Short mmCIF file of N, CA, C and O in Angstrom, two decimals:
data_model
loop_
_atom_site.label_atom_id
_atom_site.label_comp_id
_atom_site.label_asym_id
_atom_site.label_seq_id
_atom_site.Cartn_x
_atom_site.Cartn_y
_atom_site.Cartn_z
N MET A 1 54.13 93.25 13.18
CA MET A 1 54.31 95.35 13.16
C MET A 1 55.56 94.99 11.58
O MET A 1 56.44 94.72 11.77
N ASP A 2 54.76 95.56 10.35
CA ASP A 2 55.99 95.56 8.95
C ASP A 2 56.42 96.72 8.93
O ASP A 2 57.16 96.94 7.55
N ILE A 3 56.93 97.10 9.84
CA ILE A 3 57.43 98.79 9.64
C ILE A 3 58.96 98.39 9.80
O ILE A 3 59.33 98.07 10.91
N VAL A 4 59.54 99.00 8.68
CA VAL A 4 60.88 98.42 8.37
C VAL A 4 61.88 99.29 9.15
O VAL A 4 61.78 100.79 8.97
N LEU A 5 63.02 99.29 9.89
CA LEU A 5 63.63 100.06 10.91
C LEU A 5 64.69 100.31 10.14
O LEU A 5 64.88 99.86 9.12
N ASN A 6 65.98 101.47 10.41
CA ASN A 6 66.83 102.09 9.82
C ASN A 6 67.99 102.01 11.09
O ASN A 6 67.50 102.16 12.23
N ASP A 7 68.62 102.19 10.28
CA ASP A 7 70.27 102.18 11.63
C ASP A 7 70.63 103.79 11.83
O ASP A 7 70.25 104.18 11.08
N ASP A 8 71.03 103.67 13.40
CA ASP A 8 71.13 104.91 13.30
C ASP A 8 72.52 105.55 13.06
O ASP A 8 72.93 107.00 13.58
N ASP A 9 72.77 104.76 12.71
CA ASP A 9 74.91 105.68 11.79
C ASP A 9 75.77 105.66 12.89
O ASP A 9 76.71 106.38 13.36
N THR A 10 75.34 104.87 14.38
CA THR A 10 76.72 104.94 15.38
C THR A 10 77.21 103.88 15.41
O THR A 10 76.49 102.89 13.97
N GLU A 11 78.40 103.72 15.87
CA GLU A 11 79.49 103.06 15.40
C GLU A 11 78.98 101.17 15.81
O GLU A 11 79.53 100.16 15.80
N PHE A 12 78.32 101.66 16.61
CA PHE A 12 77.87 99.84 17.65
C PHE A 12 76.13 99.64 17.00
O PHE A 12 75.18 100.78 17.55
N GLY A 13 76.46 98.50 17.30
CA GLY A 13 74.81 98.29 17.64
C GLY A 13 74.09 97.98 15.82
O GLY A 13 75.03 98.22 14.96
N GLY A 14 73.14 98.11 15.60
CA GLY A 14 71.96 98.04 14.80
C GLY A 14 71.27 96.94 14.33
O GLY A 14 71.02 96.36 14.68
N LEU A 15 71.21 97.20 12.65
CA LEU A 15 70.35 96.00 12.70
C LEU A 15 70.52 94.75 12.32
O LEU A 15 71.87 94.63 12.18
N SER A 16 69.80 93.52 12.30
CA SER A 16 70.30 92.13 12.70
C SER A 16 70.32 91.81 10.78
O SER A 16 71.21 91.25 10.94
N HIS A 17 69.12 92.73 10.08
CA HIS A 17 70.07 92.22 8.71
C HIS A 17 69.08 93.13 8.15
O HIS A 17 67.96 94.20 8.53
N ALA A 18 69.49 93.28 6.51
CA ALA A 18 68.57 94.47 5.88
C ALA A 18 67.25 94.33 5.90
O ALA A 18 66.87 92.81 5.38
N GLY A 19 65.89 94.98 6.46
CA GLY A 19 64.86 94.78 6.24
C GLY A 19 64.56 94.68 6.86
O GLY A 19 62.92 94.18 7.15
N GLU A 20 65.04 94.56 7.87
CA GLU A 20 64.62 93.90 9.40
C GLU A 20 63.21 95.02 9.80
O GLU A 20 63.25 95.77 9.57
N THR A 21 61.99 94.18 10.37
CA THR A 21 60.81 94.85 10.69
C THR A 21 61.06 94.89 12.40
O THR A 21 61.34 94.67 12.95
N LEU A 22 60.09 95.99 12.93
CA LEU A 22 59.64 96.24 14.12
C LEU A 22 59.26 95.18 14.57
O LEU A 22 60.06 94.67 15.84
N GLY A 23 58.30 94.45 14.07
CA GLY A 23 58.03 93.03 14.25
C GLY A 23 59.06 92.04 14.63
O GLY A 23 59.19 91.27 16.02
N GLU A 24 59.70 91.81 13.71
CA GLU A 24 61.23 91.16 14.42
C GLU A 24 62.04 90.99 15.11
O GLU A 24 62.67 91.01 16.18
N PHE A 25 61.94 92.76 15.22
CA PHE A 25 62.75 93.38 16.81
C PHE A 25 62.09 92.76 18.24
O PHE A 25 62.75 92.73 18.77
N LEU A 26 61.03 93.37 17.99
CA LEU A 26 60.06 92.80 19.12
C LEU A 26 60.01 91.52 19.60
O LEU A 26 60.63 90.91 20.63
N ASP A 27 60.27 90.53 18.78
CA ASP A 27 60.59 89.25 18.86
C ASP A 27 61.67 88.69 19.61
O ASP A 27 62.24 87.88 20.44
N GLU A 28 62.52 89.43 18.52
CA GLU A 28 64.60 89.40 18.80
C GLU A 28 64.43 89.96 20.39
O GLU A 28 65.66 88.92 21.21
N VAL A 29 64.35 90.73 20.89
CA VAL A 29 64.24 91.38 22.67
C VAL A 29 63.24 91.25 23.30
O VAL A 29 63.45 91.36 24.74
N GLY A 30 62.47 90.16 22.86
CA GLY A 30 61.40 89.62 23.91
C GLY A 30 59.94 90.78 24.10
O GLY A 30 60.13 90.70 25.70
N LEU A 31 60.04 91.89 23.58
CA LEU A 31 59.48 92.84 23.67
C LEU A 31 57.67 92.39 23.11
O LEU A 31 57.61 91.95 22.52
N SER A 32 56.89 92.69 23.98
CA SER A 32 55.42 92.43 23.38
C SER A 32 54.94 93.60 22.57
O SER A 32 55.48 94.57 22.56
N ILE A 33 53.67 93.24 21.69
CA ILE A 33 53.18 94.42 20.97
C ILE A 33 52.46 95.42 21.41
O ILE A 33 52.58 96.64 20.90
N ASN A 34 52.36 94.68 22.37
CA ASN A 34 51.52 96.01 23.24
C ASN A 34 52.89 97.19 24.23
O ASN A 34 52.04 97.56 25.14
N THR A 35 53.64 96.54 23.99
CA THR A 35 54.71 97.66 24.81
C THR A 35 54.69 98.85 24.42
O THR A 35 54.16 99.36 23.40
N PRO A 36 55.07 99.67 25.74
CA PRO A 36 54.76 101.28 24.80
C PRO A 36 55.79 101.82 24.19
O PRO A 36 57.07 101.30 24.47
N ILE A 37 55.17 102.49 23.51
CA ILE A 37 56.34 103.55 22.49
C ILE A 37 57.52 103.83 23.17
O ILE A 37 58.67 103.24 22.31
N GLU A 38 57.75 104.32 24.28
CA GLU A 38 58.80 105.04 24.89
C GLU A 38 59.93 104.21 25.44
O GLU A 38 61.01 103.44 25.30
N GLU A 39 59.04 102.65 25.74
CA GLU A 39 59.96 101.76 25.95
C GLU A 39 60.53 100.99 24.94
O GLU A 39 61.54 100.14 24.68
N VAL A 40 59.85 100.69 23.45
CA VAL A 40 60.33 99.62 22.53
C VAL A 40 61.33 101.12 21.92
O VAL A 40 61.79 101.02 21.78
N ASN A 41 61.05 102.74 21.81
CA ASN A 41 62.06 103.41 21.58
C ASN A 41 63.75 103.43 21.89
O ASN A 41 64.53 103.36 21.62
N ASN A 42 63.37 102.86 23.41
CA ASN A 42 64.55 103.05 24.13
C ASN A 42 65.06 101.62 23.72
O ASN A 42 66.63 101.71 23.75
N ALA A 43 64.71 100.50 23.42
CA ALA A 43 65.37 99.77 23.19
C ALA A 43 65.95 99.93 21.65
O ALA A 43 67.01 99.07 21.63
N LEU A 44 65.51 100.26 21.21
CA LEU A 44 65.95 100.85 19.39
C LEU A 44 66.57 101.55 19.95
O LEU A 44 67.74 101.60 19.08
N LYS A 45 66.93 102.75 20.81
CA LYS A 45 68.35 103.30 20.79
C LYS A 45 69.40 102.45 21.51
O LYS A 45 70.33 102.61 20.81
N GLU A 46 68.92 101.65 22.23
CA GLU A 46 69.87 100.81 22.85
C GLU A 46 70.60 100.18 21.98
O GLU A 46 72.06 99.53 22.41
N CYS A 47 69.65 99.65 21.03
CA CYS A 47 70.34 98.41 20.07
C CYS A 47 71.11 99.18 18.89
O CYS A 47 71.44 98.42 17.65
N GLY A 48 71.54 100.55 18.45
CA GLY A 48 71.61 101.37 17.36
C GLY A 48 70.78 101.24 16.48
O GLY A 48 71.09 101.15 15.20
N ILE A 49 69.73 101.56 17.09
CA ILE A 49 68.30 101.78 15.75
C ILE A 49 67.26 102.74 16.24
O ILE A 49 67.39 103.17 16.97
N LYS A 50 67.19 104.16 14.80
CA LYS A 50 66.32 104.63 14.84
C LYS A 50 65.34 104.56 15.41
O LYS A 50 64.36 103.66 15.59
N PRO A 51 64.63 105.59 16.26
CA PRO A 51 63.58 105.18 17.25
C PRO A 51 62.38 105.56 15.87
O PRO A 51 62.66 106.41 15.37
N ILE A 52 60.99 105.38 16.90
CA ILE A 52 59.97 105.67 15.78
C ILE A 52 59.48 106.48 16.18
O ILE A 52 58.91 106.98 17.48
N ASN A 53 59.33 107.17 14.89
CA ASN A 53 58.80 108.55 15.24
C ASN A 53 56.83 108.06 15.54
O ASN A 53 56.00 108.00 14.19
N ILE A 54 56.47 108.04 16.54
CA ILE A 54 55.03 108.37 16.75
C ILE A 54 53.78 108.84 15.94
O ILE A 54 53.14 108.12 15.30
N ASP A 55 54.49 110.14 15.98
CA ASP A 55 53.56 111.20 14.67
C ASP A 55 53.52 110.54 13.59
O ASP A 55 52.51 111.19 12.82
N GLU A 56 54.44 109.51 12.92
CA GLU A 56 54.04 108.93 11.51
C GLU A 56 53.99 107.89 11.56
O GLU A 56 53.63 107.20 10.21
N VAL A 57 52.98 107.10 12.39
CA VAL A 57 52.77 105.56 12.50
C VAL A 57 51.25 105.77 12.53
O VAL A 57 50.66 106.82 13.21
N ARG A 58 50.43 105.02 11.74
CA ARG A 58 49.69 104.80 11.41
C ARG A 58 49.52 103.25 11.84
O ARG A 58 50.04 102.51 10.86
N PHE A 59 47.93 102.75 12.58
CA PHE A 59 47.64 101.46 12.00
C PHE A 59 46.47 100.83 11.39
O PHE A 59 45.41 101.97 11.59
N THR A 60 46.47 100.14 10.43
CA THR A 60 45.07 99.70 9.33
C THR A 60 44.81 98.62 9.60
O THR A 60 45.18 97.41 10.16
N LEU A 61 43.62 98.45 10.08
CA LEU A 61 43.30 97.28 10.45
C LEU A 61 42.29 96.51 9.41
O LEU A 61 41.26 97.20 9.20
N TYR A 62 42.16 95.54 9.04
CA TYR A 62 41.98 94.50 7.62
C TYR A 62 40.72 93.90 8.06
O TYR A 62 41.01 92.77 8.62
N LYS A 63 39.46 93.80 7.27
CA LYS A 63 38.68 92.96 7.93
C LYS A 63 38.36 92.00 6.92
O LYS A 63 38.51 92.08 5.67
N LYS A 64 38.89 90.83 7.44
CA LYS A 64 38.88 89.54 6.46
C LYS A 64 37.80 88.02 6.41
O LYS A 64 37.27 88.26 7.86
N ILE A 65 37.73 87.60 5.49
CA ILE A 65 36.65 86.81 5.56
C ILE A 65 38.13 85.23 5.00
O ILE A 65 38.57 85.40 3.89
N GLY A 66 38.05 84.33 5.78
CA GLY A 66 39.49 83.48 5.70
C GLY A 66 40.08 84.60 5.76
O GLY A 66 41.03 85.20 6.62
N ASN A 67 40.74 84.03 4.33
CA ASN A 67 42.16 85.15 3.77
C ASN A 67 42.27 86.35 3.15
O ASN A 67 42.98 86.81 2.59
N SER A 68 40.69 86.16 2.79
CA SER A 68 40.67 87.21 1.74
C SER A 68 40.01 88.66 2.40
O SER A 68 39.26 88.80 3.46
N VAL A 69 41.05 89.72 2.02
CA VAL A 69 41.04 90.92 2.68
C VAL A 69 39.34 91.64 1.69
O VAL A 69 39.23 91.88 1.17
N VAL A 70 37.97 91.80 3.06
CA VAL A 70 37.00 92.36 2.52
C VAL A 70 36.35 94.17 2.58
O VAL A 70 35.56 94.66 2.62
N GLY A 71 37.78 94.25 3.52
CA GLY A 71 37.45 95.80 3.96
C GLY A 71 38.50 95.92 4.81
O GLY A 71 39.21 95.35 5.78
N CYS A 72 38.66 97.65 5.04
CA CYS A 72 39.58 98.37 6.29
C CYS A 72 39.48 99.74 6.95
O CYS A 72 37.91 100.15 6.23
N SER A 73 39.79 99.71 7.61
CA SER A 73 39.57 100.89 8.67
C SER A 73 41.22 100.99 8.90
O SER A 73 41.94 100.70 9.81
N LYS A 74 41.22 102.49 8.39
CA LYS A 74 42.87 103.21 8.32
C LYS A 74 42.89 104.24 9.55
O LYS A 74 42.05 104.93 9.66
N GLY A 75 43.66 104.79 9.83
CA GLY A 75 44.29 105.88 10.40
C GLY A 75 44.45 105.81 11.83
O GLY A 75 44.33 106.85 12.70
N HIS A 76 44.22 104.49 12.30
CA HIS A 76 44.03 104.26 14.04
C HIS A 76 45.44 104.64 14.58
O HIS A 76 46.30 104.64 13.98
N HIS A 77 44.96 105.10 15.54
CA HIS A 77 47.03 106.05 16.27
C HIS A 77 47.79 104.88 16.90
O HIS A 77 48.65 105.42 17.20
N THR A 78 46.99 103.66 17.79
CA THR A 78 47.70 102.88 18.10
C THR A 78 47.24 101.46 17.87
O THR A 78 46.16 100.97 17.76
N TYR A 79 48.25 100.54 18.25
CA TYR A 79 47.61 99.40 17.94
C TYR A 79 45.98 99.11 18.41
O TYR A 79 45.28 97.99 18.47
N GLY A 80 46.56 99.30 20.16
CA GLY A 80 45.65 98.81 20.97
C GLY A 80 43.52 99.72 20.87
O GLY A 80 42.61 99.47 20.79
N GLU A 81 44.27 100.65 19.80
CA GLU A 81 43.07 101.14 19.41
C GLU A 81 42.39 100.17 18.29
O GLU A 81 40.92 101.02 18.32
N ALA A 82 42.91 100.15 17.20
CA ALA A 82 42.67 99.27 16.27
C ALA A 82 42.05 97.92 16.81
O ALA A 82 40.72 97.46 16.14
N GLU A 83 42.55 97.55 17.66
CA GLU A 83 42.54 96.63 18.34
C GLU A 83 40.77 96.37 18.86
O GLU A 83 39.59 95.59 18.81
N TYR A 84 40.96 97.66 19.86
CA TYR A 84 39.27 98.05 20.28
C TYR A 84 38.40 98.09 19.41
O TYR A 84 37.15 97.59 19.60
N PHE A 85 38.57 98.71 18.27
CA PHE A 85 37.76 98.95 17.46
C PHE A 85 37.28 97.31 16.76
O PHE A 85 36.06 97.81 16.44
N ALA A 86 38.36 96.64 16.10
CA ALA A 86 37.85 95.18 15.78
C ALA A 86 36.67 94.51 17.03
O ALA A 86 35.90 94.45 16.39
N ARG A 87 37.61 94.50 17.80
CA ARG A 87 36.26 94.03 19.19
C ARG A 87 35.21 94.64 19.04
O ARG A 87 33.91 93.85 19.61
N HIS A 88 35.12 95.89 18.75
CA HIS A 88 33.59 96.20 19.60
C HIS A 88 32.77 96.63 18.17
O HIS A 88 31.47 97.23 17.80
N ASN A 89 33.59 95.82 16.66
CA ASN A 89 32.50 95.86 16.08
C ASN A 89 32.09 94.72 14.66
O ASN A 89 32.37 94.68 13.52
N GLY A 90 32.17 93.23 15.29
CA GLY A 90 32.12 92.27 14.75
C GLY A 90 33.29 91.64 14.35
O GLY A 90 33.27 90.65 13.65
N TYR A 91 34.77 92.17 14.15
CA TYR A 91 35.61 91.51 14.26
C TYR A 91 36.32 90.12 15.17
O TYR A 91 35.26 90.52 16.50
N HIS A 92 36.46 89.37 14.65
CA HIS A 92 36.83 88.19 15.34
C HIS A 92 38.24 87.72 15.16
O HIS A 92 38.46 87.44 13.90
N LYS A 93 38.92 87.13 16.34
CA LYS A 93 40.37 86.79 15.93
C LYS A 93 40.28 84.69 16.23
O LYS A 93 39.22 84.82 16.88
N PRO A 94 39.82 84.23 14.87
CA PRO A 94 39.76 82.72 15.20
C PRO A 94 40.75 82.07 16.62
O PRO A 94 41.42 82.74 16.46
N LYS A 95 39.83 81.24 17.03
CA LYS A 95 40.50 80.98 17.92
C LYS A 95 41.32 79.35 17.79
O LYS A 95 41.05 78.80 16.40
N LYS A 96 42.80 79.00 18.22
CA LYS A 96 43.02 77.65 17.52
C LYS A 96 42.10 76.86 17.61
O LYS A 96 41.40 75.76 18.15
N GLY A 97 42.30 76.23 16.31
CA GLY A 97 41.00 74.93 16.23
C GLY A 97 39.77 75.20 15.26
O GLY A 97 38.84 74.64 14.69
N GLN A 98 39.67 76.38 15.90
CA GLN A 98 38.36 77.11 14.73
C GLN A 98 38.43 77.39 13.14
O GLN A 98 39.67 78.02 12.55
N SER A 99 37.40 77.23 12.68
CA SER A 99 37.37 77.82 11.49
C SER A 99 37.55 79.25 11.13
O SER A 99 36.85 80.18 12.20
N ASN A 100 38.14 80.30 9.98
CA ASN A 100 38.56 81.41 9.84
C ASN A 100 37.27 82.04 9.37
O ASN A 100 37.70 82.91 8.30
N ASP A 101 36.24 81.64 9.12
CA ASP A 101 35.32 81.77 7.58
C ASP A 101 34.38 82.39 8.32
O ASP A 101 33.65 83.42 7.47
N TYR A 102 34.37 82.96 9.11
CA TYR A 102 33.87 83.95 9.39
C TYR A 102 34.45 85.44 9.57
O TYR A 102 35.92 85.39 9.31
N TRP A 103 33.83 86.60 10.11
CA TRP A 103 34.99 88.27 10.47
C TRP A 103 36.41 87.63 11.04
O TRP A 103 35.89 87.35 12.35
N ASN A 104 37.09 88.09 10.43
CA ASN A 104 38.33 87.81 11.63
C ASN A 104 39.08 89.15 10.94
O ASN A 104 38.65 90.07 9.88
N TYR A 105 40.17 88.98 11.45
CA TYR A 105 41.05 90.82 11.36
C TYR A 105 42.62 90.76 11.19
O TYR A 105 43.38 89.36 12.13
N GLU A 106 43.29 91.61 10.84
CA GLU A 106 44.66 91.78 11.14
C GLU A 106 45.07 92.93 10.67
O GLU A 106 44.42 94.29 10.14
N ILE A 107 45.84 93.74 11.95
CA ILE A 107 46.07 94.71 12.00
C ILE A 107 47.26 95.36 11.56
O ILE A 107 48.96 94.56 11.71
N LYS A 108 48.06 95.88 10.66
CA LYS A 108 49.59 96.31 10.20
C LYS A 108 49.52 98.14 10.15
O LYS A 108 49.03 99.03 10.48
N ALA A 109 51.04 98.01 10.64
CA ALA A 109 51.10 99.26 10.71
C ALA A 109 51.69 99.71 9.74
O ALA A 109 52.64 99.12 9.15
N GLU A 110 52.24 101.17 9.33
CA GLU A 110 52.48 102.03 8.57
C GLU A 110 52.96 103.47 8.74
O GLU A 110 52.46 103.82 9.60
N ILE A 111 53.68 103.58 8.18
CA ILE A 111 54.19 105.11 8.34
C ILE A 111 53.83 105.58 7.19
O ILE A 111 53.92 105.28 6.09
N VAL A 112 53.58 106.86 7.88
CA VAL A 112 52.92 107.76 6.98
C VAL A 112 53.30 109.46 7.57
O VAL A 112 54.14 109.46 8.28
N LYS A 113 53.70 110.21 6.24
CA LYS A 113 54.16 111.37 6.33
C LYS A 113 53.55 112.32 5.58
O LYS A 113 52.70 112.34 4.83
#
């Protein structure tokens, strides 16, 4: 999750470092990428970081062969929706030790306004 977080200007807490991303934050506090946004936002607030405005977040699904992007599907409202689309449209995540020379995917979040 490459959404860059912002400090909430309170006296306490804040970002671990400039440019901290949501993915880094989730790892740091031990939350999964599938954690409900309300729970993520509560954790962000507790840590002195501005919550995510879900109305501004969209997920883009990148279709890949190996490391080359060969297509994308934009505008998914949740990570789960993008992942569901991938699984039901012939995209695959390579398993450990498998070649990734077939269709695979990567999902990225971005802020849209």
